PDB file of C-alpha atoms and ligand atoms in Angstrom:
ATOM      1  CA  UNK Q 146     -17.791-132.632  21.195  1.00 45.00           C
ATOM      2  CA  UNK Q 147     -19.772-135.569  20.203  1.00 55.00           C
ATOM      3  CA  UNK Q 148     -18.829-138.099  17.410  1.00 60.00           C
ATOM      4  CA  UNK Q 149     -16.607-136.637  15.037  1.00 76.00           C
ATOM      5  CA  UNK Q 150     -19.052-133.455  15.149  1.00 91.00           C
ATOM      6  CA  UNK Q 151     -16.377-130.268  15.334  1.00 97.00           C
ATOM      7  CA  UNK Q 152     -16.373-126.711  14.680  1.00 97.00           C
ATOM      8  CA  UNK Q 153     -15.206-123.395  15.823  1.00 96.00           C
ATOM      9  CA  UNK Q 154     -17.144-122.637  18.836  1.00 94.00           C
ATOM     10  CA  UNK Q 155     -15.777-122.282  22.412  1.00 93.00           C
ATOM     11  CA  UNK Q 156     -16.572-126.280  23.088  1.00 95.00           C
ATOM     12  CA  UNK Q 157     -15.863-127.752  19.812  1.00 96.00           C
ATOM     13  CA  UNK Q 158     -13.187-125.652  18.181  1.00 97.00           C
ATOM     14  CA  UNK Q 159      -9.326-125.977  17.537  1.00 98.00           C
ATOM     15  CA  UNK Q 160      -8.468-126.034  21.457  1.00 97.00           C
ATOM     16  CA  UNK Q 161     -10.884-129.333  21.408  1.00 97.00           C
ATOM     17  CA  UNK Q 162      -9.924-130.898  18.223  1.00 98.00           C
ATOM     18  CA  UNK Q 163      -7.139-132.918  19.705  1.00 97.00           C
ATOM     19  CA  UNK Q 164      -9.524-135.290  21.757  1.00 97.00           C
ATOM     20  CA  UNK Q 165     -11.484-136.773  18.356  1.00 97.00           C
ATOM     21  CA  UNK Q 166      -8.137-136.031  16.387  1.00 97.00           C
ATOM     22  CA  UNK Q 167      -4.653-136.578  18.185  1.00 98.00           C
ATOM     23  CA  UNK Q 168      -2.696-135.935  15.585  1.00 98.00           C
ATOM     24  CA  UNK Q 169      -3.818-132.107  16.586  1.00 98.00           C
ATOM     25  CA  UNK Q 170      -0.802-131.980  18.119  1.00 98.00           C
ATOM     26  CA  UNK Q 171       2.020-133.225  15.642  1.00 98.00           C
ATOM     27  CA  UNK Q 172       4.998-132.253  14.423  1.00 98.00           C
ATOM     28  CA  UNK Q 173       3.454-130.631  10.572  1.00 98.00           C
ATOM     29  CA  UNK Q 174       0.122-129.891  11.768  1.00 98.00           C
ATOM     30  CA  UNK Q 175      -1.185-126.503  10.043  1.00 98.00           C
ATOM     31  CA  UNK Q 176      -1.254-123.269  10.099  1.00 98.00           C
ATOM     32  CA  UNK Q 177       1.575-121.235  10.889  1.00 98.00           C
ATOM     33  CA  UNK Q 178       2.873-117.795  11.471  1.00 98.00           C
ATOM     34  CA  UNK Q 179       5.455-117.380   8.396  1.00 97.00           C
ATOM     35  CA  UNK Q 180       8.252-115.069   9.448  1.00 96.00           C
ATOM     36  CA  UNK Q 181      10.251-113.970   5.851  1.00 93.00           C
ATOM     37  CA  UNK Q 182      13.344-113.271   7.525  1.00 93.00           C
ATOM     38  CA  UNK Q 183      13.936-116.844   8.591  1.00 95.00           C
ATOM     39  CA  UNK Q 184      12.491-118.705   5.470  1.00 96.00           C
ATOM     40  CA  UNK Q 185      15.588-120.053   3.467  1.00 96.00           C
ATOM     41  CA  UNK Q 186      15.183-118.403  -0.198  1.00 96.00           C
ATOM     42  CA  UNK Q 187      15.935-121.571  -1.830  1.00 96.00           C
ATOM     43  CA  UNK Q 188      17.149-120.900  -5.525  1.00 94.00           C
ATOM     44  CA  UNK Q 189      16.416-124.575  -7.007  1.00 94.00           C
ATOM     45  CA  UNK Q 190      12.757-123.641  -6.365  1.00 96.00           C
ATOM     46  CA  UNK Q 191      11.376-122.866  -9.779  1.00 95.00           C
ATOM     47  CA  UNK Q 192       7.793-121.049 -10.456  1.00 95.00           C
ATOM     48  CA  UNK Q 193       4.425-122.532  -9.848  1.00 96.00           C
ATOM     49  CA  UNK Q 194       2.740-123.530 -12.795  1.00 96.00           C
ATOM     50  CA  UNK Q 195      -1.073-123.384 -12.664  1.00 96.00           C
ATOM     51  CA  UNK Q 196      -2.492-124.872 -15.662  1.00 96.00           C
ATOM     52  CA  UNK Q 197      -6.599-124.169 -14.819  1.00 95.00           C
ATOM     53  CA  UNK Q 198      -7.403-122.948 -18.431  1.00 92.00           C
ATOM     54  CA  UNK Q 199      -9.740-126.438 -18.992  1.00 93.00           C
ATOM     55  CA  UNK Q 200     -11.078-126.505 -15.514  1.00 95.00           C
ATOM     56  CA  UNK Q 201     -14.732-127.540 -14.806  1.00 96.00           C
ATOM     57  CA  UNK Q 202     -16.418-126.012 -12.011  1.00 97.00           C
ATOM     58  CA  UNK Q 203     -19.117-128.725 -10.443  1.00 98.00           C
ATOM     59  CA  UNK Q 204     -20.968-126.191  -7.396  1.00 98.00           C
ATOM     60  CA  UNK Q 205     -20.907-124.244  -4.861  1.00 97.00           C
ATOM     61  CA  UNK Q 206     -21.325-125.491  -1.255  1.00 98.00           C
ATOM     62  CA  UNK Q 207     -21.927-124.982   2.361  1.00 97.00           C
ATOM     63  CA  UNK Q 208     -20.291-127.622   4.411  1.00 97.00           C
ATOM     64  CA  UNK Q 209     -21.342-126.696   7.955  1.00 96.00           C
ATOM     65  CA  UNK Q 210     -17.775-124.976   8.164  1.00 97.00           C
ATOM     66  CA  UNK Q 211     -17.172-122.935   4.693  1.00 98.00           C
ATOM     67  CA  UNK Q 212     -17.983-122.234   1.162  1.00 97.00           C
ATOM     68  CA  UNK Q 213     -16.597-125.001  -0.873  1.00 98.00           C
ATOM     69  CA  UNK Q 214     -16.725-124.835  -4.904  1.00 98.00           C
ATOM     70  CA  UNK Q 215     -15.652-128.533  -6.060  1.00 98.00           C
ATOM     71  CA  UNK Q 216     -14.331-129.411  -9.363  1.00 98.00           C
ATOM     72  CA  UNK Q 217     -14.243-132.221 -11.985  1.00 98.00           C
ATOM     73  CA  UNK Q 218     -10.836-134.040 -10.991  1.00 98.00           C
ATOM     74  CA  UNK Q 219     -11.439-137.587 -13.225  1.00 97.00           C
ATOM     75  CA  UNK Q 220      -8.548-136.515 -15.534  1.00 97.00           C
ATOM     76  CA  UNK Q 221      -5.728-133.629 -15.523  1.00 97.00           C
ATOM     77  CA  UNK Q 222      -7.522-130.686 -17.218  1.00 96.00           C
ATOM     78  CA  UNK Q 223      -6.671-128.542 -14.115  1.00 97.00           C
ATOM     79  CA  UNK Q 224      -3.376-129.431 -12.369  1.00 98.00           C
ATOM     80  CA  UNK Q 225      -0.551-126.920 -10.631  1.00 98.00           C
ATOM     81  CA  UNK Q 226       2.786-128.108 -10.694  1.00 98.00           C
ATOM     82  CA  UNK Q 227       6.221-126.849 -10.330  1.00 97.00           C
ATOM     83  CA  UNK Q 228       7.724-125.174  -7.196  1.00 97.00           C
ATOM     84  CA  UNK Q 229       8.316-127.839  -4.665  1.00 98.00           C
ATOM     85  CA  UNK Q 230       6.063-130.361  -6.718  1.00 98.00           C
ATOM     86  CA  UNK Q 231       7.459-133.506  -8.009  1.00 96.00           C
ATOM     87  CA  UNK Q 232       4.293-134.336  -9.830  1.00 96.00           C
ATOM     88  CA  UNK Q 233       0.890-132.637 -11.250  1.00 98.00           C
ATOM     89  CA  UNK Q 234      -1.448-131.928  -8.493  1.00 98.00           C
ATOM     90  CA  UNK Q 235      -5.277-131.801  -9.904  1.00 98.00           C
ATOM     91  CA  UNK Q 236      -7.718-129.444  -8.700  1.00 98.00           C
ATOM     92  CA  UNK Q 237     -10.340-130.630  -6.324  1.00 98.00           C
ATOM     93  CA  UNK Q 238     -11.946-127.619  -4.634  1.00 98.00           C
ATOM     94  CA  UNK Q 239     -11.274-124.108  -3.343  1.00 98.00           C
ATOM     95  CA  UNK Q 240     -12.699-122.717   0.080  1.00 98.00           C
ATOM     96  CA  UNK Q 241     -11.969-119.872   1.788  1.00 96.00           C
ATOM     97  CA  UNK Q 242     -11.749-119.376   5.647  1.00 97.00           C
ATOM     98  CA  UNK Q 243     -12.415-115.758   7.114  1.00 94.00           C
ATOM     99  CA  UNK Q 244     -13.079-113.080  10.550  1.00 91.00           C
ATOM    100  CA  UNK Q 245     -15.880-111.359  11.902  1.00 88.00           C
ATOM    101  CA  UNK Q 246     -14.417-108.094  11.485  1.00 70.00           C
ATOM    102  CA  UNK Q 247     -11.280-106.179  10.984  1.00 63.00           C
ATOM    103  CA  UNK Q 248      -8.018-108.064   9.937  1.00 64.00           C
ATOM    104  CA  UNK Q 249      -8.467-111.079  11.510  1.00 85.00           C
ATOM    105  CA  UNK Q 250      -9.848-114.412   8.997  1.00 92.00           C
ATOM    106  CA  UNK Q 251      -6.705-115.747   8.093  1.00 94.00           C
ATOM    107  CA  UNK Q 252      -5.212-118.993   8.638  1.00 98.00           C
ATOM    108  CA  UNK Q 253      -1.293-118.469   7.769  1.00 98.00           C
ATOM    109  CA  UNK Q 254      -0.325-115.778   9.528  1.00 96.00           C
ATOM    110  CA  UNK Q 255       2.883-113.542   8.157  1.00 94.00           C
ATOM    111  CA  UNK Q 256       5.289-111.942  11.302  1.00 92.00           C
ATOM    112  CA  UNK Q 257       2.284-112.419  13.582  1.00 92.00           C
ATOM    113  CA  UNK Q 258      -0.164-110.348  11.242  1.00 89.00           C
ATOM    114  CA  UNK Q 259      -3.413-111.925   9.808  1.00 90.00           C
ATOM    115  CA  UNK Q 260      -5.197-110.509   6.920  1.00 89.00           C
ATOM    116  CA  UNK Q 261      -8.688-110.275   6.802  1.00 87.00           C
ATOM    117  CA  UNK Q 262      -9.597-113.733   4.922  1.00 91.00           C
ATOM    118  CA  UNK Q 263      -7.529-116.522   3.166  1.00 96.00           C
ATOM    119  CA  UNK Q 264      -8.715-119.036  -0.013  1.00 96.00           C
ATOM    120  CA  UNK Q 265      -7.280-122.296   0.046  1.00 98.00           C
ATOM    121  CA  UNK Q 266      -7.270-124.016  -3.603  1.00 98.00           C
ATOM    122  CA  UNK Q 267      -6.895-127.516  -3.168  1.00 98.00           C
ATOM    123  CA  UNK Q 268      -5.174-130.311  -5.178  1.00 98.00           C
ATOM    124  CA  UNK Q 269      -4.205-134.130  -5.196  1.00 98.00           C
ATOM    125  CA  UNK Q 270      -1.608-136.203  -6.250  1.00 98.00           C
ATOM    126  CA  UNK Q 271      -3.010-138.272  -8.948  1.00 98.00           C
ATOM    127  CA  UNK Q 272      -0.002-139.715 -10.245  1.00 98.00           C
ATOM    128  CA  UNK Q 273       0.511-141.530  -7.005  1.00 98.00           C
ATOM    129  CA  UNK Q 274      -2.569-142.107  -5.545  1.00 98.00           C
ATOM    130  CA  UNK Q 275      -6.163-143.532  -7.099  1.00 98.00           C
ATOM    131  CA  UNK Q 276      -8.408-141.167  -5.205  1.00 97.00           C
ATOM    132  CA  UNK Q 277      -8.426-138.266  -3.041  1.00 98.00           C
ATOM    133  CA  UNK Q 278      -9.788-139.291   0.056  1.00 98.00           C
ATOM    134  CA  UNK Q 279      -6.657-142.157  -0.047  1.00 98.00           C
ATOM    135  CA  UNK Q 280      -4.225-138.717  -1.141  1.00 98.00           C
ATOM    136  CA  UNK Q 281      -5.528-137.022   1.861  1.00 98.00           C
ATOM    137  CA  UNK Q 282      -4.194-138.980   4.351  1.00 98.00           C
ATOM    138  CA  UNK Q 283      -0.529-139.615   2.351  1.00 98.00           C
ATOM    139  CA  UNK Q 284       2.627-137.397   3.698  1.00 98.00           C
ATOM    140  CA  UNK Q 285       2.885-136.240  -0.063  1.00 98.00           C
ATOM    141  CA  UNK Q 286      -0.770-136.337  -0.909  1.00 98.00           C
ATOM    142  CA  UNK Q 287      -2.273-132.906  -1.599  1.00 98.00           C
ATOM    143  CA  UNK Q 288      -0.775-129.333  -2.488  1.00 98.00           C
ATOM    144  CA  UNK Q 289      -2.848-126.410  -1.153  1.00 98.00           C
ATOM    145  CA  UNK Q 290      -2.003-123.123  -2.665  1.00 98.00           C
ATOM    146  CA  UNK Q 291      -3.407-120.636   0.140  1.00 98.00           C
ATOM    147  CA  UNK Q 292      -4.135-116.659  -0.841  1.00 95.00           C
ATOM    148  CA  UNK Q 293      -4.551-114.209   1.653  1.00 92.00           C
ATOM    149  CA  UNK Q 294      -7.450-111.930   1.284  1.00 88.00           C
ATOM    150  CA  UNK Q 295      -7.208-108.179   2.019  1.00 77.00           C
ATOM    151  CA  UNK Q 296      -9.136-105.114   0.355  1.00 58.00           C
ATOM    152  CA  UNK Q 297     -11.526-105.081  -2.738  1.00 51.00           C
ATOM    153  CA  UNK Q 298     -11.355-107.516  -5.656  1.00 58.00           C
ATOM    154  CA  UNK Q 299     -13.644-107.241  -8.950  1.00 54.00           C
ATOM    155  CA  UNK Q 300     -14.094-110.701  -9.773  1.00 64.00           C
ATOM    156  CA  UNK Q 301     -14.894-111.942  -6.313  1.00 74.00           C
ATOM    157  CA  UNK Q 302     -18.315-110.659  -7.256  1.00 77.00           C
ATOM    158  CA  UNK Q 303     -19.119-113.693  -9.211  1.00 79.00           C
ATOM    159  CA  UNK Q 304     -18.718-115.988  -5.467  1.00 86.00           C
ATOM    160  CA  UNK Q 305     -20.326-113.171  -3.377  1.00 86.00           C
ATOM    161  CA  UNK Q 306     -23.131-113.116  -5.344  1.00 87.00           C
ATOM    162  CA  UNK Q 307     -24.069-116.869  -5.441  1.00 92.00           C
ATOM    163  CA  UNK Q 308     -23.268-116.806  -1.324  1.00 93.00           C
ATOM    164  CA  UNK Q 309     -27.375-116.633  -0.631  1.00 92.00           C
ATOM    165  CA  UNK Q 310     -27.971-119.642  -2.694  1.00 94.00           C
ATOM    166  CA  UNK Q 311     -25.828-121.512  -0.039  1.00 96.00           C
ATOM    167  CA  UNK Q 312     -26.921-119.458   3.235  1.00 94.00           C
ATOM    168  CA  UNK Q 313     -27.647-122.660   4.959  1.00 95.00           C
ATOM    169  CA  UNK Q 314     -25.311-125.600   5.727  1.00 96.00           C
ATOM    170  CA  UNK Q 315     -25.984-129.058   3.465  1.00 95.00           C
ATOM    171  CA  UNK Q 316     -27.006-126.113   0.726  1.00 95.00           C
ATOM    172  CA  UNK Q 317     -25.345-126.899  -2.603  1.00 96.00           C
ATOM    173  CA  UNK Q 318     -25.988-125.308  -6.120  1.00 95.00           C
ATOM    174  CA  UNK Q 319     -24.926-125.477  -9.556  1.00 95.00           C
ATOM    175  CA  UNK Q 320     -21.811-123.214 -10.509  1.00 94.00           C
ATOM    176  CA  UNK Q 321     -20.378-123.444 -13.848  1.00 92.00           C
ATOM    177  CA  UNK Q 322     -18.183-122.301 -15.579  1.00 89.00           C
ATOM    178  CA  UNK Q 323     -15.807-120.323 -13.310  1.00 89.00           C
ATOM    179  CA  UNK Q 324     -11.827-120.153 -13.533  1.00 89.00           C
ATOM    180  CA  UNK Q 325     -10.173-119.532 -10.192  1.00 90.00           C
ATOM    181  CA  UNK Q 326      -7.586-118.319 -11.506  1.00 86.00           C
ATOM    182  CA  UNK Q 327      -8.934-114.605 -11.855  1.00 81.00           C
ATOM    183  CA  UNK Q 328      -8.464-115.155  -8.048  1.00 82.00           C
ATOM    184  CA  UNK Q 329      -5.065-115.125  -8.228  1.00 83.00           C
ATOM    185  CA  UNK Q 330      -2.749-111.871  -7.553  1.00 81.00           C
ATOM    186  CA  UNK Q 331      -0.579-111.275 -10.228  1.00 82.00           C
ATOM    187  CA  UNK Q 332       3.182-112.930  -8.815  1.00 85.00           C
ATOM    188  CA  UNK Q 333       3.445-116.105  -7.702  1.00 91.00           C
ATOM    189  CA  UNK Q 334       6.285-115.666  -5.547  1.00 95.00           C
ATOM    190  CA  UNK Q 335       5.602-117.995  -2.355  1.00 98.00           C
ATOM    191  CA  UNK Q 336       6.872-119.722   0.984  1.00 98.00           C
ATOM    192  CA  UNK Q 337       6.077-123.542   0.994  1.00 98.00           C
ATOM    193  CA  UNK Q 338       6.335-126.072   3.627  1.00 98.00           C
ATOM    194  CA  UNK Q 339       5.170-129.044   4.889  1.00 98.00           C
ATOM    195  CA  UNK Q 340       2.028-129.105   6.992  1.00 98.00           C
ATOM    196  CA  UNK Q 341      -1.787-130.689   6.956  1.00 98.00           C
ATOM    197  CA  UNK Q 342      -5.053-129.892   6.707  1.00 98.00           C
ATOM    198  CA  UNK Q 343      -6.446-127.187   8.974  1.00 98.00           C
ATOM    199  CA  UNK Q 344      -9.317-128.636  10.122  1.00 98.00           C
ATOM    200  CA  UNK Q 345     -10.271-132.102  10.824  1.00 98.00           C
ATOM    201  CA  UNK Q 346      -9.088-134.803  10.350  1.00 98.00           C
ATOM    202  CA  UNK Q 347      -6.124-132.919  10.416  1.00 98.00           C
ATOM    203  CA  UNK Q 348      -4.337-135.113   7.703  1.00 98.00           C
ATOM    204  CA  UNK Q 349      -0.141-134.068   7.806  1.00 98.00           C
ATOM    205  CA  UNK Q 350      -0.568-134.938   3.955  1.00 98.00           C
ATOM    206  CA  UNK Q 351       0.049-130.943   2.679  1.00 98.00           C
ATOM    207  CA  UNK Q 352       2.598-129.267   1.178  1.00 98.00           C
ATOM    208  CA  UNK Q 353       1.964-125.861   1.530  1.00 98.00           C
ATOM    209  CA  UNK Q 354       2.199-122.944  -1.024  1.00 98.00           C
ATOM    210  CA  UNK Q 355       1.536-119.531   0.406  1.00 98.00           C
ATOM    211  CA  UNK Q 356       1.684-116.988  -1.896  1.00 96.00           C
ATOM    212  CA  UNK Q 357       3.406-113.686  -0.360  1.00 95.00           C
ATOM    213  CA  UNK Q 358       0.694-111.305  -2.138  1.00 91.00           C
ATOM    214  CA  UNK Q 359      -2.300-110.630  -1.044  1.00 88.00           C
ATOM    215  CA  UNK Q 360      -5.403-110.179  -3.359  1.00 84.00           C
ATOM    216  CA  UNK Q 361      -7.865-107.799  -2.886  1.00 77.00           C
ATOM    217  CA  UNK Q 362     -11.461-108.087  -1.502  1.00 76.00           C
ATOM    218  CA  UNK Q 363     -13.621-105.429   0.084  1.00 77.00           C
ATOM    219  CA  UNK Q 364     -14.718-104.969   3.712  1.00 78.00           C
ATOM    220  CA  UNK Q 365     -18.765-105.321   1.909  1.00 82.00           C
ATOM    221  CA  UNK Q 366     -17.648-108.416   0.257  1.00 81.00           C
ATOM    222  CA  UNK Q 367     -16.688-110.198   3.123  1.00 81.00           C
ATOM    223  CA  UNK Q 368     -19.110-108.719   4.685  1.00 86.00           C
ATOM    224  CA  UNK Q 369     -21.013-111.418   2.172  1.00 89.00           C
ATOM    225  CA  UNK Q 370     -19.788-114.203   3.043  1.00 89.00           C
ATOM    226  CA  UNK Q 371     -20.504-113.880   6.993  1.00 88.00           C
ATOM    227  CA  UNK Q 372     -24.301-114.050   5.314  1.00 91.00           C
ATOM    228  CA  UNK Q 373     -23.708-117.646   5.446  1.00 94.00           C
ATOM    229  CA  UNK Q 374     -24.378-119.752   8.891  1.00 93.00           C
ATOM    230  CA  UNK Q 375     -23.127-122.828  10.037  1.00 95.00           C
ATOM    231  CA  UNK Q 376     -26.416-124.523  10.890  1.00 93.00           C
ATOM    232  CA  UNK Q 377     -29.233-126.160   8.602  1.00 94.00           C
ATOM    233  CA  UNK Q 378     -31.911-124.362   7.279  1.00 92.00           C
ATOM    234  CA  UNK Q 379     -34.060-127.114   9.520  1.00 93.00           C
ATOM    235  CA  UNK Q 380     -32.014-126.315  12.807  1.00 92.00           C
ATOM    236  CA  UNK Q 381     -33.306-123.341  14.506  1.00 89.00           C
ATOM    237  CA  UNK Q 382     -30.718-120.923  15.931  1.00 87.00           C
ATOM    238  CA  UNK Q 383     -28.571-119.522  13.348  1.00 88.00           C
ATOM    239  CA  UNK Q 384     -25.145-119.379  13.984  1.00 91.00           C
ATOM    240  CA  UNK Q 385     -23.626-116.887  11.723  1.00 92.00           C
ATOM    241  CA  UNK Q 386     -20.758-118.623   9.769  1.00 94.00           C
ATOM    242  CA  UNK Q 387     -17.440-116.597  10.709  1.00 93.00           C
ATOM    243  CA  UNK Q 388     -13.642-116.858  12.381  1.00 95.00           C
ATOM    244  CA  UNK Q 389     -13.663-120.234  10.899  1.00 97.00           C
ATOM    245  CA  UNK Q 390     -10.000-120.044  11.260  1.00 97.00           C
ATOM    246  CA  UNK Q 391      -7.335-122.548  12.807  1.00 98.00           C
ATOM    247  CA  UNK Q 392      -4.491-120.359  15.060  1.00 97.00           C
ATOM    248  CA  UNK Q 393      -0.999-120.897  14.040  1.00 98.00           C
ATOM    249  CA  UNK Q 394       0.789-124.394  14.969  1.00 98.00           C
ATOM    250  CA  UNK Q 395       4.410-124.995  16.361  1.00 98.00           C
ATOM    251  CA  UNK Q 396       6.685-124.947  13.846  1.00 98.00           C
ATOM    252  CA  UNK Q 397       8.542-127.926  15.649  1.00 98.00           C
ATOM    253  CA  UNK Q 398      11.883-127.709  13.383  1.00 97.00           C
ATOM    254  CA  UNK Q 399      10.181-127.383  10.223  1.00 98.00           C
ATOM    255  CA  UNK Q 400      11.989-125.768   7.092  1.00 98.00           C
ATOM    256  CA  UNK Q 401      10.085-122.787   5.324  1.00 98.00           C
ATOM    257  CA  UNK Q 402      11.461-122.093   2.110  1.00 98.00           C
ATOM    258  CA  UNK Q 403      11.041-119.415  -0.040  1.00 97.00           C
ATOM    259  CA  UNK Q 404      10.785-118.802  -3.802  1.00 96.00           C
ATOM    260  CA  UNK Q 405      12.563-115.842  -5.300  1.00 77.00           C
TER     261      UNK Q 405
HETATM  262  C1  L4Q H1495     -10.368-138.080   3.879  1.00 50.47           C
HETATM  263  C2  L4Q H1495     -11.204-136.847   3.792  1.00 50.47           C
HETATM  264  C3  L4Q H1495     -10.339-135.620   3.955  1.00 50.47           C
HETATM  265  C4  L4Q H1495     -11.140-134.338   3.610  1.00 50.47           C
HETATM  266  C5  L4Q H1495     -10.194-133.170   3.689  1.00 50.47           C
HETATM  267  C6  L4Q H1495     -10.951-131.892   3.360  1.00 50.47           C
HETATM  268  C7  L4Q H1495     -10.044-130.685   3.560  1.00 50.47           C
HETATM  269  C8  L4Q H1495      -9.370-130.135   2.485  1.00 50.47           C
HETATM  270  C9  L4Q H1495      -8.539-129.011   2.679  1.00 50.47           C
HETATM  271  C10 L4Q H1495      -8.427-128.455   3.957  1.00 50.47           C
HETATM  272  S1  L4Q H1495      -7.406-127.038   4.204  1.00 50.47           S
HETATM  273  N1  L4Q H1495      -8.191-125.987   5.089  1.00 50.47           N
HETATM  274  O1  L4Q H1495      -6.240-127.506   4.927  1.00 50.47           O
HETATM  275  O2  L4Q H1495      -7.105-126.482   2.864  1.00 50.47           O
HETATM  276  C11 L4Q H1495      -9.099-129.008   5.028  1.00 50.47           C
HETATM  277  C12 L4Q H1495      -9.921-130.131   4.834  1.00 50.47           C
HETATM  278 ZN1   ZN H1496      -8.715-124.319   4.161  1.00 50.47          ZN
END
């Protein structure tokens, strides 16, 4: 693994991540297997609050390792707050992470079982911190609300069909004008914990929202998004982009809570 160059392949992937990135192997590193029966149901934990009605999608993205759609975060037109939140986190970007076939594509896992994809929306304390690369790397920095992915979904559509315009990695377009939030299943009930960013650099600056229902996508639009590869369009093999997916962590003592 040269440089800070990582991935998901046999030689660069999660197993290797620890030699560029040590905190790999800390004590809220990211994901984890969620079992229900041993989250505390904490009753001071009010709802999430998800206020994206003024949010402005920038574009869509290939990053080498997903599909990223960023957002305009200079002010608070799209925050989430509530739950375990002390402040308003703003939006920054969503991503997903997903398989290569079958159920497998998630990140959290739930009593060992992994759907088939998971979306991770993306927020930063703004209160606290200037920017969001300095909230990144703060223990109470960002708030990612994660969503698994299972069966078919009608608005996912408007992703899977801009996926070609972002086939190759460095690829970025315009995309205007979407609100995530007709992403979201319809409760909000969720386990949250503290944990970090799933990929490098691995940041233990996440506290975690998983929402306990899944939404619904279709086996042909996932089937979409492994259209995508990791490479450049200049590079020539192309590595189809799929099972870009961390395993589950230890949980190493941690508290998971759990909304009503
Ligand atoms: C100082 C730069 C940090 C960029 C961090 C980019 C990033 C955001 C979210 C996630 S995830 N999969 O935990 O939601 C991973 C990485
Ligand atoms: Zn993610």
């Amino acid at each position: 693994m040269t440089g800070n160059q990582w991935g998901y392949g046999k030689d660069d992937g999660p197993s290797a991540w620890n030699k560029n990135y040590p905190v790999a192997d800390g004590d809220r590193q990211s994901p984890i297997d969620i079992l229900p029966h041993q989250a505390r149901h904490d009753p001071n934990l009010g709802p999430i609050v998800l206020n994206y009605d003024r949010c402005t999608s920038i574009n869509i993205a290939n990053n080498g390792h997903s599909v990223v759609v960023e957002f305009e975060d200079s002010d608070d037109r799209s925050v989430i707050q509530g739950g375990p939140l002390d402040n308003p986190y703003r939006l920054k970007q969503f991503h997903f992470h997903w398989g290569g076939k079958g159920c497998h594509g998630s990140e959290h896992t739930v009593e060992g079982n992994s759907y088939a994809s998971e979306l991770h929306l993306v927020h930063w304390n703004a209160v606290k911190f200037k920017t969001f690369g300095e909230a990144a790397s703060a223990p109470d920095g960002l708030a990612v609300l994660g969503i698994f992915r299972s069966d078919e979904h009608r608005w996912l559509h408007m992703i899977t069909d801009a996926l070609y315009t972002v086939k190759f990695k460095g690829s970025v377009t315009d995309f205007k004008g979407f609100n995530p939030k007709c992403l979201l299943p319809s409760s909000l009930h969720y386990w949250t914990y503290l944990g970090s960013l799933t990929t490098p650099p691995l940041h233990e600056s996440v506290t975690w929202i998983v929402v306990k229902e899944p939404m619904i996508v279709s086996e042909k639009q996932l089937g979409k998004f492994r259209t995508l590869v990791f490479t450049g369009e200049e590079e020539d093999e192309r590595t189809r982009m799929e099972n870009n997916f961390r395993p589950p962590q230890l949980l190493k003592g941690r508290t998971v809570r759990s909304s009503n």
